[in-house]
Amino acid sequence: MNVTIFGASGLLGNALMREWSGDRIVGLSLPEVDVRNASQMRRAAKQTHPEWIVLAAAYTDVDGCESNQELAFSVNRDGALNVAEAAKQVGARLLFLSSDYVFDGRKTSPYEIGDARNPQSVYGRSKAEAEVRLLEMLPQCCILRTAWLFGMGGKCFPDTILKLAAARSTLDVVDDQRGCPTYSVDLARAIIQLCRTGASGIVHVTNSGDCSWFEFAREIVRSTGLAAEVRPVSSQQMARPAPRPAYSVLSAASLQPYGITMPSWQDALQRYLQERRN
Ligand SMILES: NC(=O)c1ccc[n+]([C@@H]2O[C@H](COP(=O)([O-])OP(=O)(O)OC[C@H]3O[C@@H](n4cnc5c(N)ncnc54)[C@H](OP(=O)(O)O)[C@@H]3O)[C@@H](O)[C@H]2O)c1
């Protein structure tokens, strides 16, 4: 199978490029291809004639999106539509990466794929609008929502915590946002399996189990034996430009038909820390 990955230089793109074997993979990134450029997208799709396009390219700075709304929508929504148009033209299937931030976080049990979108941030809105338009345009596309991504090849939460824990004796981390940490390697493996089985519709893919950012940070510090004390604080005490959902745990039910079981986030974290040491 021919597969074209847009956003190959990002956190997930890196893991996809490393994990995907047995198929012909072309990874494309900025500056050679910009998803905002429709004719570039059409050309790239024509040249690589893929069975699958995986769209991992996005403007992912959630706080940055609040002050750069135009950029957020032009990359995350309009860019996705450009890629969908190109996929349609060459008859390729599309897997689009979306986010738990399409939800408002008011639920107290895991979000199912059919739950109503109600994004609270510009980033979440750009992803939610892309989802709706993509499903109209390419009803067979696969919309994969994931969350709290970490891994090699980009900036991620465990790295930030480890740097801070090495430099400070105490770390304040928010304890009132709950979600599912997700290792880029595990997500990449699930994506490969989903493409191979011809997945369509919305799927939720995260590592299993959930935690708050505080609990995640405490586990990172504990696992590495650093002496820093991790203290729980509220989101109000750590005000950020973009509002985040208080609860964005994603249900794994949509993965069952594909026979995919995701490892726990604690197990994933240990493997990531090992990979980081190597
Ligand atoms: N990270 C998370 O916690 C998280 C959570 C939920 C969903 N997701 C989604 O999962 C996907 C992968 O995330 P990630 O963490 O791997 O993102 P990332 O590390 O920020 O990588 C994004 C990639 O997109 C590229 N890109 C940005 N603007 C582009 C444009 N206009 N045209 C072409 N490429 C462009 C970036 O290139 P440069 O590096 O050169 O800018 C980079 O290669 C994204 O769709 C993201 O929204 C991520």
XYZ file of C-alpha atoms and ligand atoms in Angstrom:
326
model
C 0.000 0.000 0.000
C 1.168 3.558 -0.727
C 0.785 5.941 2.208
C 1.440 9.682 2.281
C 1.938 11.349 5.648
C 1.537 15.111 5.945
C 3.242 16.537 9.031
C 5.970 13.887 8.983
C 8.388 16.056 10.990
C 6.059 16.467 13.994
C 5.784 14.379 17.154
C 3.319 11.877 15.696
C 4.803 12.139 12.196
C 8.187 11.075 13.551
C 6.700 8.011 15.241
C 4.723 7.085 12.117
C 7.840 7.308 9.959
C 9.763 5.107 12.408
C 7.044 2.533 13.119
C 5.582 2.039 9.636
C 7.212 -0.761 7.696
C 5.967 -3.123 5.015
C 4.223 -0.384 3.017
C 5.560 2.400 0.777
C 5.597 5.510 2.953
C 6.194 9.074 1.806
C 6.530 11.636 4.590
C 6.031 15.308 3.694
C 6.473 18.382 5.865
C 6.924 22.095 5.858
C 8.588 23.854 4.095
C 8.216 21.588 1.006
C 4.448 21.223 1.435
C 2.053 23.595 3.162
C -1.469 22.268 3.734
C -2.805 25.815 3.205
C -1.770 25.573 -0.445
C -4.474 23.598 -2.277
C -2.554 23.138 -5.520
C 0.506 21.880 -3.611
C -1.722 19.329 -1.909
C -3.191 18.171 -5.223
C 0.286 17.893 -6.727
C 1.646 15.958 -3.746
C -1.278 13.529 -3.865
C -0.899 13.043 -7.641
C 2.829 12.413 -7.360
C 2.599 9.945 -4.463
C -0.726 8.271 -5.577
C -1.499 6.976 -2.078
C -4.162 4.511 -0.961
C -4.089 6.359 2.372
C -3.244 9.906 3.384
C -2.545 10.453 7.082
C -2.954 14.117 7.992
C -0.812 14.718 11.078
C 0.091 18.297 10.092
C -1.551 20.935 12.261
C -1.024 24.175 14.112
C -0.890 22.565 17.568
C 0.012 25.466 19.858
C -3.271 25.562 21.796
C -2.520 28.900 23.482
C -1.015 30.346 20.299
C -4.268 29.562 18.455
C -6.142 32.014 20.748
C -4.094 34.944 19.457
C -3.605 33.581 15.900
C -7.141 32.532 15.034
C -6.686 33.074 11.343
C -3.673 30.783 11.238
C -5.468 28.170 13.372
C -8.433 27.958 10.996
C -6.372 28.222 7.822
C -4.134 25.288 8.824
C -6.383 23.089 10.964
C -9.700 23.470 9.120
C -9.034 24.853 5.635
C -5.752 22.932 5.287
C -7.592 19.720 6.168
C -10.191 20.503 3.489
C -7.429 21.044 0.928
C -5.998 17.646 1.792
C -9.460 16.055 1.618
C -10.024 17.575 -1.823
C -6.680 16.182 -2.994
C -7.517 12.767 -1.486
C -10.848 12.778 -3.306
C -9.178 13.586 -6.595
C -6.792 10.641 -6.443
C -9.263 8.254 -4.749
C -7.213 8.026 -1.549
C -8.634 7.316 1.903
C -7.991 10.020 4.521
C -7.162 9.655 8.205
C -7.426 13.021 9.963
C -5.978 13.661 13.420
C -8.366 15.443 15.737
C -8.429 16.177 19.426
C -10.182 15.647 22.767
C -10.444 19.469 22.853
C -13.509 19.287 20.564
C -15.397 18.514 23.816
C -16.317 20.978 26.549
C -15.220 18.734 29.423
C -18.492 18.872 31.345
C -19.002 15.092 31.309
C -17.806 12.904 34.174
C -17.643 9.639 32.224
C -15.543 8.910 29.106
C -16.537 10.733 25.916
C -18.051 8.471 23.275
C -17.581 9.152 19.563
C -21.180 10.346 19.165
C -21.106 12.856 22.026
C -21.804 16.440 21.010
C -18.847 18.624 20.114
C -18.680 21.842 22.081
C -15.128 23.178 21.856
C -14.086 25.897 24.297
C -10.881 27.038 22.585
C -9.957 28.289 19.112
C -7.820 25.177 18.572
C -10.776 22.955 19.553
C -13.114 24.903 17.265
C -10.723 24.637 14.324
C -10.593 20.843 14.789
C -14.351 20.494 15.372
C -15.185 22.497 12.227
C -12.713 20.416 10.224
C -14.354 17.212 11.467
C -17.840 18.311 10.416
C -16.755 19.489 6.959
C -14.564 16.430 6.307
C -17.394 14.045 7.132
C -19.629 15.907 4.643
C -16.965 15.927 1.971
C -15.534 12.432 2.413
C -18.046 10.334 4.368
C -15.629 7.381 4.309
C -12.794 9.286 5.983
C -11.438 8.314 9.376
C -11.442 10.995 12.081
C -9.101 9.943 14.855
C -9.348 11.885 18.108
C -6.394 11.581 20.414
C -5.104 13.471 23.463
C -2.131 14.542 25.589
C 0.480 13.257 23.116
C 4.057 12.618 24.249
C 7.063 11.044 22.588
C 10.392 11.647 20.887
C 10.886 14.214 18.162
C 9.044 17.208 19.565
C 8.120 19.207 22.626
C 6.076 17.223 25.124
C 4.850 17.335 28.721
C 7.179 14.684 30.244
C 10.199 16.529 28.778
C 9.077 19.835 30.246
C 8.469 18.244 33.655
C 11.861 16.525 33.640
C 13.646 19.761 32.775
C 11.804 21.685 35.489
C 12.256 18.904 38.071
C 16.006 18.924 37.451
C 16.175 22.684 38.037
C 13.695 23.257 40.881
C 12.787 21.757 44.234
C 9.023 22.174 43.769
C 6.717 22.036 40.751
C 3.114 23.243 40.679
C 0.952 21.274 38.248
C -2.791 21.519 37.570
C -4.915 18.838 39.183
C -8.348 19.794 37.835
C -7.957 18.683 34.206
C -8.323 14.935 33.559
C -7.383 13.217 30.350
C -5.509 10.348 28.738
C -1.773 10.616 28.092
C -0.870 9.001 24.763
C 2.517 7.760 23.604
C 3.214 8.652 19.972
C 4.575 5.132 19.321
C 1.359 3.458 20.549
C -0.759 5.919 18.578
C 1.328 5.325 15.429
C 0.887 1.537 15.784
C -2.875 1.954 16.148
C -2.997 4.211 13.070
C -1.108 1.646 10.995
C -3.585 -1.039 12.052
C -6.572 1.226 11.369
C -5.367 2.016 7.854
C -4.679 -1.637 7.132
C -8.186 -2.609 8.227
C -9.834 0.196 6.241
C -11.209 2.119 9.227
C -13.815 4.809 8.665
C -15.851 7.182 10.820
C -14.796 8.607 14.172
C -12.439 6.658 16.448
C -10.928 7.560 19.815
C -7.324 6.461 20.362
C -5.412 7.138 23.578
C -3.431 5.031 26.007
C -5.768 3.394 28.512
C -6.473 4.817 31.958
C -6.675 8.490 32.838
C -5.096 10.998 35.177
C -4.750 14.689 35.911
C -1.691 16.631 34.718
C -0.551 16.645 38.376
C -0.814 12.829 38.617
C 0.993 12.497 35.279
C 3.810 14.810 36.462
C 4.085 12.988 39.826
C 4.494 9.653 37.996
C 7.147 11.143 35.671
C 9.165 12.516 38.591
C 8.731 9.327 40.679
C 9.822 7.114 37.759
C 13.036 9.027 37.221
C 13.960 9.310 40.909
C 14.232 13.099 40.850
C 13.843 14.807 44.215
C 11.475 17.636 43.192
C 8.161 17.842 45.029
C 5.125 17.976 42.697
C 2.265 20.031 44.140
C -1.359 20.074 42.903
C -2.804 23.457 41.911
C -5.991 24.599 40.195
C -6.286 25.830 36.583
C -7.273 29.199 38.015
C -3.910 29.469 39.751
C -2.106 28.672 36.475
C -4.175 30.783 34.083
C -3.442 30.126 30.390
C -4.806 31.921 27.305
C -6.832 28.914 26.063
C -9.474 27.272 28.251
C -8.989 23.494 28.560
C -11.698 20.911 29.251
C -11.781 19.821 32.905
C -12.461 16.255 31.785
C -11.607 14.939 28.326
C -11.195 11.205 28.859
C -11.971 9.401 25.586
C -13.814 6.082 25.601
C -11.966 3.185 23.929
C -15.192 1.509 22.743
C -14.718 2.626 19.114
C -11.487 0.595 18.879
C -13.120 -2.715 19.768
C -14.370 -3.496 16.216
C -10.766 -3.187 15.013
C -9.401 -5.522 17.699
C -7.066 -2.822 19.021
C -6.239 -2.690 22.723
C -4.123 0.220 23.933
C -1.504 -0.219 26.690
C -1.922 1.778 29.906
C -0.426 5.273 30.027
C 1.823 4.193 32.923
C 3.312 1.398 30.808
C 3.648 3.786 27.863
C 5.438 6.337 30.047
C 8.007 3.739 31.185
C 8.726 2.792 27.551
C 9.051 6.454 26.588
C 11.478 7.151 29.460
C 13.509 4.124 28.346
C 13.513 5.346 24.719
C 14.628 8.768 25.947
C 17.554 7.252 27.868
C 18.770 5.251 24.826
N 0.103 17.007 20.737
C -1.038 16.679 21.334
O -1.127 16.637 22.567
C -2.255 16.373 20.505
C -3.463 16.071 21.160
C -4.587 15.803 20.388
C -4.511 15.822 19.004
N -3.330 16.121 18.412
C -3.287 16.169 16.946
O -2.432 15.147 16.483
C -1.749 15.582 15.292
C -0.253 15.444 15.463
O 0.148 16.253 16.563
P 1.669 16.464 16.925
O 1.754 16.631 18.396
O 2.494 15.429 16.248
O 1.925 17.887 16.278
P 3.322 18.658 16.057
O 4.427 17.952 16.732
O 3.055 20.081 16.369
O 3.528 18.474 14.497
C 2.707 19.123 13.584
C 3.350 19.025 12.235
O 2.581 19.803 11.317
C 3.464 20.630 10.572
N 2.756 21.793 10.100
C 2.353 22.887 10.773
N 1.743 23.748 9.953
C 1.763 23.187 8.722
C 1.313 23.597 7.442
N 0.710 24.764 7.248
N 1.504 22.753 6.401
C 2.134 21.577 6.545
N 2.597 21.142 7.733
C 2.410 21.944 8.801
C 4.578 20.941 11.539
O 5.726 21.405 10.839
P 6.767 22.375 11.608
O 7.285 21.545 12.762
O 7.776 22.681 10.584
O 5.951 23.546 12.087
C 4.781 19.564 12.169
O 5.528 18.726 11.321
C -2.220 17.032 15.054
O -3.299 17.024 14.161
C -2.708 17.462 16.416
O -3.676 18.480 16.324
C -2.200 16.394 19.126
